[in-house]
mmCIF file of C-alpha atoms in Angstrom:
data_model
loop_
_atom_site.group_PDB
_atom_site.id
_atom_site.type_symbol
_atom_site.label_atom_id
_atom_site.label_comp_id
_atom_site.label_asym_id
_atom_site.label_seq_id
_atom_site.Cartn_x
_atom_site.Cartn_y
_atom_site.Cartn_z
ATOM 1 C CA MET A 1 60.881 14.038 1.085
ATOM 2 C CA VAL A 2 60.528 14.295 4.831
ATOM 3 C CA LYS A 3 57.631 12.509 6.293
ATOM 4 C CA ARG A 4 55.511 14.696 8.325
ATOM 5 C CA MET A 5 54.700 13.401 11.918
ATOM 6 C CA HIS A 6 51.200 12.761 12.638
ATOM 7 C CA PRO A 7 50.023 15.553 15.318
ATOM 8 C CA LEU A 8 48.906 13.022 17.882
ATOM 9 C CA PHE A 9 52.206 11.314 18.021
ATOM 10 C CA HIS A 10 53.801 14.573 19.154
ATOM 11 C CA PRO A 11 55.313 14.042 22.403
ATOM 12 C CA LEU A 12 53.101 16.851 24.226
ATOM 13 C CA PHE A 13 50.081 15.024 22.851
ATOM 14 C CA LEU A 14 51.302 11.766 24.133
ATOM 15 C CA GLN A 15 51.998 13.296 27.701
ATOM 16 C CA PHE A 16 48.325 14.463 27.459
ATOM 17 C CA ILE A 17 47.095 11.001 26.957
ATOM 18 C CA LEU A 18 48.962 9.670 29.853
ATOM 19 C CA TYR A 19 47.848 12.366 32.146
ATOM 20 C CA PHE A 20 44.235 12.194 31.105
ATOM 21 C CA ASN A 21 43.940 8.306 31.134
ATOM 22 C CA GLU A 22 46.473 7.038 33.831
ATOM 23 C CA GLN A 23 46.805 10.036 36.201
ATOM 24 C CA GLN A 24 43.702 11.892 35.738
ATOM 25 C CA ASP A 25 45.878 14.722 36.046
ATOM 26 C CA TYR A 26 43.702 17.441 34.174
ATOM 27 C CA PHE A 27 45.652 20.419 35.170
ATOM 28 C CA GLU A 28 48.949 18.910 33.454
ATOM 29 C CA CYS A 29 46.533 18.065 30.548
ATOM 30 C CA HIS A 30 45.840 21.501 30.037
ATOM 31 C CA GLU A 31 49.517 22.711 30.581
ATOM 32 C CA VAL A 32 50.892 20.488 27.895
ATOM 33 C CA LEU A 33 48.206 20.821 25.421
ATOM 34 C CA GLU A 34 48.562 24.638 25.954
ATOM 35 C CA GLU A 35 52.288 24.475 24.852
ATOM 36 C CA TYR A 36 51.496 22.185 22.127
ATOM 37 C CA TRP A 37 48.684 24.434 21.011
ATOM 38 C CA LYS A 38 50.874 27.556 21.153
ATOM 39 C CA SER A 39 53.737 25.900 19.073
ATOM 40 C CA VAL A 40 51.138 25.220 16.316
ATOM 41 C CA SER A 41 48.274 27.563 16.146
ATOM 42 C CA PRO A 42 48.418 29.974 19.113
ATOM 43 C CA ASN A 43 45.888 32.575 17.809
ATOM 44 C CA ASP A 44 43.397 30.158 16.460
ATOM 45 C CA LYS A 45 40.760 29.513 19.230
ATOM 46 C CA SER A 46 38.835 27.127 17.397
ATOM 47 C CA HIS A 47 41.939 24.840 16.661
ATOM 48 C CA ALA A 48 40.995 21.347 17.547
ATOM 49 C CA LEU A 49 43.657 21.223 20.527
ATOM 50 C CA THR A 50 41.405 23.962 22.330
ATOM 51 C CA ALA A 51 38.767 21.432 22.349
ATOM 52 C CA TRP A 52 41.044 19.060 24.147
ATOM 53 C CA ILE A 53 42.168 21.880 26.537
ATOM 54 C CA LEU A 54 38.706 22.803 27.224
ATOM 55 C CA LEU A 55 37.742 19.163 27.962
ATOM 56 C CA SER A 56 40.643 18.812 30.433
ATOM 57 C CA THR A 57 39.838 22.080 32.211
ATOM 58 C CA GLY A 58 36.156 20.976 32.554
ATOM 59 C CA MET A 59 37.328 17.674 34.339
ATOM 60 C CA TYR A 60 39.595 19.617 36.542
ATOM 61 C CA HIS A 61 36.992 22.182 37.743
ATOM 62 C CA TRP A 62 34.260 19.368 38.092
ATOM 63 C CA ARG A 63 36.389 17.237 40.361
ATOM 64 C CA ARG A 64 36.955 20.449 42.594
ATOM 65 C CA ASN A 65 33.298 20.737 42.687
ATOM 66 C CA ASN A 66 33.155 23.775 40.409
ATOM 67 C CA ARG A 67 30.250 22.522 38.614
ATOM 68 C CA ALA A 68 29.317 25.960 36.720
ATOM 69 C CA GLY A 69 33.149 26.156 35.757
ATOM 70 C CA ALA A 70 33.187 22.556 34.767
ATOM 71 C CA LYS A 71 29.658 22.750 32.895
ATOM 72 C CA ARG A 72 30.965 25.916 30.835
ATOM 73 C CA SER A 73 34.246 24.347 29.967
ATOM 74 C CA LEU A 74 32.579 20.992 28.858
ATOM 75 C CA GLU A 75 29.835 22.506 26.979
ATOM 76 C CA ASN A 76 32.409 24.662 24.953
ATOM 77 C CA ALA A 77 34.621 21.599 24.491
ATOM 78 C CA GLN A 78 31.443 19.939 22.964
ATOM 79 C CA LYS A 79 31.111 22.743 20.695
ATOM 80 C CA ARG A 80 34.815 22.980 19.702
ATOM 81 C CA PHE A 81 34.916 19.238 18.720
ATOM 82 C CA SER A 82 31.921 19.845 16.572
ATOM 83 C CA LEU A 83 33.597 22.311 14.431
ATOM 84 C CA ASP A 84 35.766 19.893 12.713
ATOM 85 C CA LEU A 85 34.598 16.174 13.491
ATOM 86 C CA TYR A 86 37.288 14.792 10.992
ATOM 87 C CA SER A 87 40.195 16.815 12.538
ATOM 88 C CA GLU A 88 43.584 14.829 12.335
ATOM 89 C CA TYR A 89 43.796 15.650 16.047
ATOM 90 C CA TYR A 90 40.910 13.439 16.687
ATOM 91 C CA SER A 91 41.730 10.391 14.413
ATOM 92 C CA GLY A 92 42.912 7.086 16.304
ATOM 93 C CA ILE A 93 40.811 8.002 19.462
ATOM 94 C CA ASP A 94 37.231 6.775 19.650
ATOM 95 C CA MET A 95 35.634 9.985 19.228
ATOM 96 C CA ALA A 96 32.081 8.558 19.292
ATOM 97 C CA GLU A 97 32.646 7.096 22.941
ATOM 98 C CA MET A 98 34.425 10.466 23.949
ATOM 99 C CA HIS A 99 31.272 12.273 22.822
ATOM 100 C CA LEU A 100 29.146 9.836 24.827
ATOM 101 C CA ASN A 101 31.243 10.304 27.974
ATOM 102 C CA LEU A 102 31.297 14.151 27.564
ATOM 103 C CA GLU A 103 27.713 14.257 27.241
ATOM 104 C CA ASN A 104 27.397 11.966 30.137
ATOM 105 C CA SER A 105 29.644 14.163 32.259
ATOM 106 C CA ILE A 106 27.577 17.231 31.373
ATOM 107 C CA ALA A 107 24.230 15.502 32.325
ATOM 108 C CA LEU A 108 25.801 14.305 35.701
ATOM 109 C CA ILE A 109 27.008 17.819 36.492
ATOM 110 C CA ASN A 110 23.584 19.100 35.825
ATOM 111 C CA GLN A 111 22.140 16.691 38.234
ATOM 112 C CA SER A 112 24.818 17.820 40.851
ATOM 113 C CA LYS A 113 26.198 14.387 40.972
ATOM 114 C CA GLU A 114 29.899 13.751 42.077
ATOM 115 C CA PHE A 115 32.870 13.728 39.614
ATOM 116 C CA LYS A 116 33.170 10.699 37.494
ATOM 117 C CA PRO A 117 36.229 10.435 35.554
ATOM 118 C CA PHE A 118 36.373 8.476 32.163
ATOM 119 C CA THR A 119 39.365 7.597 29.727
ATOM 120 C CA LEU A 120 39.910 8.252 26.217
ATOM 121 C CA SER A 121 39.713 5.130 24.247
ATOM 122 C CA ILE A 122 42.892 4.632 21.798
ATOM 123 C CA LEU A 123 41.912 2.959 18.522
ATOM 124 C CA SER A 124 45.248 3.338 16.802
ATOM 125 C CA ASP A 125 47.754 0.629 17.327
ATOM 126 C CA GLU A 126 50.567 2.805 16.631
ATOM 127 C CA LEU A 127 49.376 5.421 18.848
ATOM 128 C CA ASN A 128 49.157 2.929 21.702
ATOM 129 C CA GLN A 129 52.402 1.730 21.271
ATOM 130 C CA ARG A 130 53.946 5.244 21.297
ATOM 131 C CA ILE A 131 51.992 6.071 24.437
ATOM 132 C CA GLN A 132 53.369 2.919 25.939
ATOM 133 C CA LYS A 133 56.967 4.012 25.139
ATOM 134 C CA GLN A 134 56.478 7.291 27.183
ATOM 135 C CA GLN A 135 58.291 7.743 30.355
ATOM 136 C CA MET A 136 55.351 7.874 32.885
ATOM 137 C CA PRO A 137 55.429 11.070 34.909
ATOM 138 C CA LEU A 138 55.489 10.950 38.658
ATOM 139 C CA ALA A 139 51.859 10.692 39.791
ATOM 140 C CA LEU A 140 50.361 13.192 42.299
ATOM 141 C CA ILE A 141 47.461 12.047 44.528
ATOM 142 C CA GLY A 142 44.794 13.684 46.936
ATOM 143 C CA GLU A 143 44.782 17.239 47.618
ATOM 144 C CA GLU A 144 48.105 17.904 45.761
ATOM 145 C CA LEU A 145 46.161 16.683 42.494
ATOM 146 C CA ILE A 146 42.885 17.957 43.161
ATOM 147 C CA HIS A 147 44.111 21.734 43.890
ATOM 148 C CA LYS A 148 47.378 21.595 41.949
ATOM 149 C CA HIS A 149 46.881 25.097 40.290
ATOM 150 C CA MET A 150 46.812 26.547 44.017
ATOM 151 C CA ARG A 151 49.908 24.825 45.007
ATOM 152 C CA ARG A 152 52.203 25.541 42.219
ATOM 153 C CA ASP A 153 55.036 28.408 42.313
ATOM 154 C CA ARG A 154 53.422 31.157 40.521
ATOM 155 C CA SER A 155 56.364 33.783 41.247
ATOM 156 C CA GLU A 156 57.125 34.015 37.691
ATOM 157 C CA ILE A 157 53.589 34.738 36.432
ATOM 158 C CA LEU A 158 53.268 37.074 39.125
ATOM 159 C CA LYS A 159 56.459 38.819 38.201
ATOM 160 C CA ALA A 160 55.175 38.964 34.482
ATOM 161 C CA ARG A 161 52.037 40.628 35.491
ATOM 162 C CA GLU A 162 53.636 43.280 37.437
ATOM 163 C CA GLU A 163 55.893 43.978 34.310
ATOM 164 C CA LYS A 164 53.007 44.320 32.243
ATOM 165 C CA LYS A 165 51.257 46.688 34.827
ATOM 166 C CA LYS A 166 54.383 49.012 34.986
ATOM 167 C CA GLY A 167 54.686 49.132 31.122
ATOM 168 C CA CYS A 168 50.826 49.840 30.812
ATOM 169 C CA SER A 169 51.053 52.668 33.475
ATOM 170 C CA LYS A 170 54.056 54.114 31.730
ATOM 171 C CA SER A 171 52.002 54.298 28.555
ATOM 172 C CA HIS A 172 49.192 56.157 30.178
ATOM 173 C CA GLU A 173 51.548 58.572 31.662
ATOM 174 C CA LYS A 174 52.706 59.849 28.357
#
């Protein structure tokens, strides 16, 4: 019998924790979790991983002073987290504290307060051990971190969009 790996021990989730807690690189949090989500449940928008993705997105927007985007993403994260309070994607993490931090973040945004990061408290010793064994990615700072989505190479994304447009226009011509 093959023992199934706990979903929080997946290397991409471990990277998410490092990016969130150690580097506050919320853009990368989104990227690694989206990859993980697409590998386990790509069409399920209510999947527990989407709550973490929305949390990361909200924190990224808030730090960039996009309060409307931050509030929307964090409120949607709050709703997603409440869909399955006992998800295995939440075990090992102090979810009561995370919910308080999330509520506090939304309240601060509503008061037009400055960005205030928080960390996810890990309750599981095994999860903590696995996180500590991870190779720490190179940290970005300043503008490179804050505006990361604007500074990345998007040539592949733009090329794919063009190809999709060409495909759509050809189908309309028929």
